[in-house]
Amino acid sequence: MPRPPRLSPDEVTAGLRALPQWSGDVTGLHRTVELSSFRAAVAGIVAIADVAEEMDHHPDVDLRWRTLHLTLVSHSAGGVSALDLELARRIDELLP
């Protein structure tokens, strides 16, 4: 199945308007979220992993104690694609 193309800077900016907890540009989307405990952060990663597997689109996740640092980028597109915006929306449904 073909993957979506890289979005333009204007498309990324427009997409980020609906994702106030995210920042970024055409090179990647970023969000940091602090959870209540290390176990809650790990559970958050597991929930994200389930969605990522369903979408066949996987984020970069850095866990530091109870803080998750998330980066979304479509490596196959060489930047942010519609998949990244959709995964960001789905992650926002999972995390506070």
mmCIF file with all atom_site columns, C-alpha atoms in Angstrom:
data_model
loop_
_atom_site.group_PDB
_atom_site.id
_atom_site.type_symbol
_atom_site.label_atom_id
_atom_site.label_alt_id
_atom_site.label_comp_id
_atom_site.label_asym_id
_atom_site.label_entity_id
_atom_site.label_seq_id
_atom_site.pdbx_PDB_ins_code
_atom_site.Cartn_x
_atom_site.Cartn_y
_atom_site.Cartn_z
_atom_site.occupancy
_atom_site.B_iso_or_equiv
_atom_site.pdbx_formal_charge
_atom_site.auth_seq_id
_atom_site.auth_comp_id
_atom_site.auth_asym_id
_atom_site.auth_atom_id
_atom_site.pdbx_PDB_model_num
ATOM 1  C CA . MET A 1 1  ? 0.000  0.000  0.000  1.00 0.00 ? 1  MET A CA 1
ATOM 2  C CA . PRO A 1 2  ? 1.455  3.399  -0.950 1.00 0.00 ? 2  PRO A CA 1
ATOM 3  C CA . ARG A 1 3  ? 2.303  5.743  1.905  1.00 0.00 ? 3  ARG A CA 1
ATOM 4  C CA . PRO A 1 4  ? 1.104  9.363  1.942  1.00 0.00 ? 4  PRO A CA 1
ATOM 5  C CA . PRO A 1 5  ? 3.501  12.049 0.707  1.00 0.00 ? 5  PRO A CA 1
ATOM 6  C CA . ARG A 1 6  ? 5.288  14.648 2.793  1.00 0.00 ? 6  ARG A CA 1
ATOM 7  C CA . LEU A 1 7  ? 3.090  17.610 3.708  1.00 0.00 ? 7  LEU A CA 1
ATOM 8  C CA . SER A 1 8  ? 3.937  21.192 2.825  1.00 0.00 ? 8  SER A CA 1
ATOM 9  C CA . PRO A 1 9  ? 4.872  23.657 5.575  1.00 0.00 ? 9  PRO A CA 1
ATOM 10 C CA . ASP A 1 10 ? 1.407  25.259 5.293  1.00 0.00 ? 10 ASP A CA 1
ATOM 11 C CA . GLU A 1 11 ? -0.303 21.866 5.614  1.00 0.00 ? 11 GLU A CA 1
ATOM 12 C CA . VAL A 1 12 ? 1.718  21.011 8.720  1.00 0.00 ? 12 VAL A CA 1
ATOM 13 C CA . THR A 1 13 ? 0.959  24.412 10.273 1.00 0.00 ? 13 THR A CA 1
ATOM 14 C CA . ALA A 1 14 ? -2.759 23.952 9.561  1.00 0.00 ? 14 ALA A CA 1
ATOM 15 C CA . GLY A 1 15 ? -2.699 20.436 11.015 1.00 0.00 ? 15 GLY A CA 1
ATOM 16 C CA . LEU A 1 16 ? -0.960 21.617 14.182 1.00 0.00 ? 16 LEU A CA 1
ATOM 17 C CA . ARG A 1 17 ? -3.731 24.148 14.828 1.00 0.00 ? 17 ARG A CA 1
ATOM 18 C CA . ALA A 1 18 ? -5.982 21.214 15.743 1.00 0.00 ? 18 ALA A CA 1
ATOM 19 C CA . LEU A 1 19 ? -3.247 19.664 17.912 1.00 0.00 ? 19 LEU A CA 1
ATOM 20 C CA . PRO A 1 20 ? -2.410 22.290 20.564 1.00 0.00 ? 20 PRO A CA 1
ATOM 21 C CA . GLN A 1 21 ? -0.257 19.920 22.641 1.00 0.00 ? 21 GLN A CA 1
ATOM 22 C CA . TRP A 1 22 ? 2.053  19.271 19.680 1.00 0.00 ? 22 TRP A CA 1
ATOM 23 C CA . SER A 1 23 ? 4.745  21.417 18.099 1.00 0.00 ? 23 SER A CA 1
ATOM 24 C CA . GLY A 1 24 ? 6.929  20.960 15.077 1.00 0.00 ? 24 GLY A CA 1
ATOM 25 C CA . ASP A 1 25 ? 7.396  21.559 11.393 1.00 0.00 ? 25 ASP A CA 1
ATOM 26 C CA . VAL A 1 26 ? 7.858  19.511 8.213  1.00 0.00 ? 26 VAL A CA 1
ATOM 27 C CA . THR A 1 27 ? 10.743 17.605 9.819  1.00 0.00 ? 27 THR A CA 1
ATOM 28 C CA . GLY A 1 28 ? 8.690  16.179 12.714 1.00 0.00 ? 28 GLY A CA 1
ATOM 29 C CA . LEU A 1 29 ? 5.951  16.633 15.294 1.00 0.00 ? 29 LEU A CA 1
ATOM 30 C CA . HIS A 1 30 ? 6.826  16.695 19.004 1.00 0.00 ? 30 HIS A CA 1
ATOM 31 C CA . ARG A 1 31 ? 4.972  16.319 22.263 1.00 0.00 ? 31 ARG A CA 1
ATOM 32 C CA . THR A 1 32 ? 6.140  15.842 25.848 1.00 0.00 ? 32 THR A CA 1
ATOM 33 C CA . VAL A 1 33 ? 3.735  14.454 28.415 1.00 0.00 ? 33 VAL A CA 1
ATOM 34 C CA . GLU A 1 34 ? 4.345  13.855 32.103 1.00 0.00 ? 34 GLU A CA 1
ATOM 35 C CA . LEU A 1 35 ? 2.325  11.051 33.646 1.00 0.00 ? 35 LEU A CA 1
ATOM 36 C CA . SER A 1 36 ? 1.664  10.251 37.291 1.00 0.00 ? 36 SER A CA 1
ATOM 37 C CA . SER A 1 37 ? 4.244  7.476  37.641 1.00 0.00 ? 37 SER A CA 1
ATOM 38 C CA . PHE A 1 38 ? 6.759  5.332  35.797 1.00 0.00 ? 38 PHE A CA 1
ATOM 39 C CA . ARG A 1 39 ? 4.158  2.564  35.461 1.00 0.00 ? 39 ARG A CA 1
ATOM 40 C CA . ALA A 1 40 ? 1.630  5.029  34.024 1.00 0.00 ? 40 ALA A CA 1
ATOM 41 C CA . ALA A 1 41 ? 4.232  6.167  31.485 1.00 0.00 ? 41 ALA A CA 1
ATOM 42 C CA . VAL A 1 42 ? 4.953  2.567  30.470 1.00 0.00 ? 42 VAL A CA 1
ATOM 43 C CA . ALA A 1 43 ? 1.203  1.913  30.182 1.00 0.00 ? 43 ALA A CA 1
ATOM 44 C CA . GLY A 1 44 ? 0.993  4.987  27.950 1.00 0.00 ? 44 GLY A CA 1
ATOM 45 C CA . ILE A 1 45 ? 3.689  3.535  25.710 1.00 0.00 ? 45 ILE A CA 1
ATOM 46 C CA . VAL A 1 46 ? 1.792  0.238  25.484 1.00 0.00 ? 46 VAL A CA 1
ATOM 47 C CA . ALA A 1 47 ? -1.411 2.085  24.520 1.00 0.00 ? 47 ALA A CA 1
ATOM 48 C CA . ILE A 1 48 ? 0.490  4.081  21.886 1.00 0.00 ? 48 ILE A CA 1
ATOM 49 C CA . ALA A 1 49 ? 2.075  0.869  20.598 1.00 0.00 ? 49 ALA A CA 1
ATOM 50 C CA . ASP A 1 50 ? -1.356 -0.691 20.051 1.00 0.00 ? 50 ASP A CA 1
ATOM 51 C CA . VAL A 1 51 ? -2.483 2.267  17.931 1.00 0.00 ? 51 VAL A CA 1
ATOM 52 C CA . ALA A 1 52 ? 0.855  2.434  16.103 1.00 0.00 ? 52 ALA A CA 1
ATOM 53 C CA . GLU A 1 53 ? 0.643  -1.244 15.176 1.00 0.00 ? 53 GLU A CA 1
ATOM 54 C CA . GLU A 1 54 ? -2.946 -0.802 13.975 1.00 0.00 ? 54 GLU A CA 1
ATOM 55 C CA . MET A 1 55 ? -1.857 2.112  11.771 1.00 0.00 ? 55 MET A CA 1
ATOM 56 C CA . ASP A 1 56 ? 1.474  0.510  10.780 1.00 0.00 ? 56 ASP A CA 1
ATOM 57 C CA . HIS A 1 57 ? 3.044  3.846  11.684 1.00 0.00 ? 57 HIS A CA 1
ATOM 58 C CA . HIS A 1 58 ? 5.417  4.021  14.633 1.00 0.00 ? 58 HIS A CA 1
ATOM 59 C CA . PRO A 1 59 ? 6.530  7.014  16.718 1.00 0.00 ? 59 PRO A CA 1
ATOM 60 C CA . ASP A 1 60 ? 9.882  7.619  18.292 1.00 0.00 ? 60 ASP A CA 1
ATOM 61 C CA . VAL A 1 61 ? 9.347  7.372  22.059 1.00 0.00 ? 61 VAL A CA 1
ATOM 62 C CA . ASP A 1 62 ? 11.830 8.414  24.730 1.00 0.00 ? 62 ASP A CA 1
ATOM 63 C CA . LEU A 1 63 ? 10.861 7.501  28.303 1.00 0.00 ? 63 LEU A CA 1
ATOM 64 C CA . ARG A 1 64 ? 12.499 9.425  31.157 1.00 0.00 ? 64 ARG A CA 1
ATOM 65 C CA . TRP A 1 65 ? 11.076 8.229  34.481 1.00 0.00 ? 65 TRP A CA 1
ATOM 66 C CA . ARG A 1 66 ? 7.445  9.359  34.089 1.00 0.00 ? 66 ARG A CA 1
ATOM 67 C CA . THR A 1 67 ? 7.882  11.692 31.145 1.00 0.00 ? 67 THR A CA 1
ATOM 68 C CA . LEU A 1 68 ? 7.347  10.651 27.534 1.00 0.00 ? 68 LEU A CA 1
ATOM 69 C CA . HIS A 1 69 ? 8.994  12.553 24.704 1.00 0.00 ? 69 HIS A CA 1
ATOM 70 C CA . LEU A 1 70 ? 7.228  11.698 21.437 1.00 0.00 ? 70 LEU A CA 1
ATOM 71 C CA . THR A 1 71 ? 8.351  12.419 17.894 1.00 0.00 ? 71 THR A CA 1
ATOM 72 C CA . LEU A 1 72 ? 6.319  11.642 14.793 1.00 0.00 ? 72 LEU A CA 1
ATOM 73 C CA . VAL A 1 73 ? 7.817  11.634 11.309 1.00 0.00 ? 73 VAL A CA 1
ATOM 74 C CA . SER A 1 74 ? 7.176  9.599  8.181  1.00 0.00 ? 74 SER A CA 1
ATOM 75 C CA . HIS A 1 75 ? 10.683 8.489  7.302  1.00 0.00 ? 75 HIS A CA 1
ATOM 76 C CA . SER A 1 76 ? 9.438  7.032  3.999  1.00 0.00 ? 76 SER A CA 1
ATOM 77 C CA . ALA A 1 77 ? 8.115  10.494 3.034  1.00 0.00 ? 77 ALA A CA 1
ATOM 78 C CA . GLY A 1 78 ? 11.151 12.375 4.297  1.00 0.00 ? 78 GLY A CA 1
ATOM 79 C CA . GLY A 1 79 ? 9.085  14.423 6.749  1.00 0.00 ? 79 GLY A CA 1
ATOM 80 C CA . VAL A 1 80 ? 5.617  14.837 8.211  1.00 0.00 ? 80 VAL A CA 1
ATOM 81 C CA . SER A 1 81 ? 2.727  13.190 6.390  1.00 0.00 ? 81 SER A CA 1
ATOM 82 C CA . ALA A 1 82 ? -0.994 12.853 7.048  1.00 0.00 ? 82 ALA A CA 1
ATOM 83 C CA . LEU A 1 83 ? -0.194 9.669  8.996  1.00 0.00 ? 83 LEU A CA 1
ATOM 84 C CA . ASP A 1 84 ? 1.706  11.720 11.571 1.00 0.00 ? 84 ASP A CA 1
ATOM 85 C CA . LEU A 1 85 ? -1.198 14.109 12.093 1.00 0.00 ? 85 LEU A CA 1
ATOM 86 C CA . GLU A 1 86 ? -3.605 11.186 12.471 1.00 0.00 ? 86 GLU A CA 1
ATOM 87 C CA . LEU A 1 87 ? -1.317 9.369  14.915 1.00 0.00 ? 87 LEU A CA 1
ATOM 88 C CA . ALA A 1 88 ? -0.958 12.594 16.941 1.00 0.00 ? 88 ALA A CA 1
ATOM 89 C CA . ARG A 1 89 ? -4.761 12.865 17.139 1.00 0.00 ? 89 ARG A CA 1
ATOM 90 C CA . ARG A 1 90 ? -5.012 9.245  18.229 1.00 0.00 ? 90 ARG A CA 1
ATOM 91 C CA . ILE A 1 91 ? -2.295 9.693  20.876 1.00 0.00 ? 91 ILE A CA 1
ATOM 92 C CA . ASP A 1 92 ? -4.146 12.736 22.242 1.00 0.00 ? 92 ASP A CA 1
ATOM 93 C CA . GLU A 1 93 ? -7.181 10.505 22.782 1.00 0.00 ? 93 GLU A CA 1
ATOM 94 C CA . LEU A 1 94 ? -5.029 8.192  24.929 1.00 0.00 ? 94 LEU A CA 1
ATOM 95 C CA . LEU A 1 95 ? -2.958 10.570 27.026 1.00 0.00 ? 95 LEU A CA 1
ATOM 96 C CA . PRO A 1 96 ? -3.882 13.475 29.295 1.00 0.00 ? 96 PRO A CA 1
#
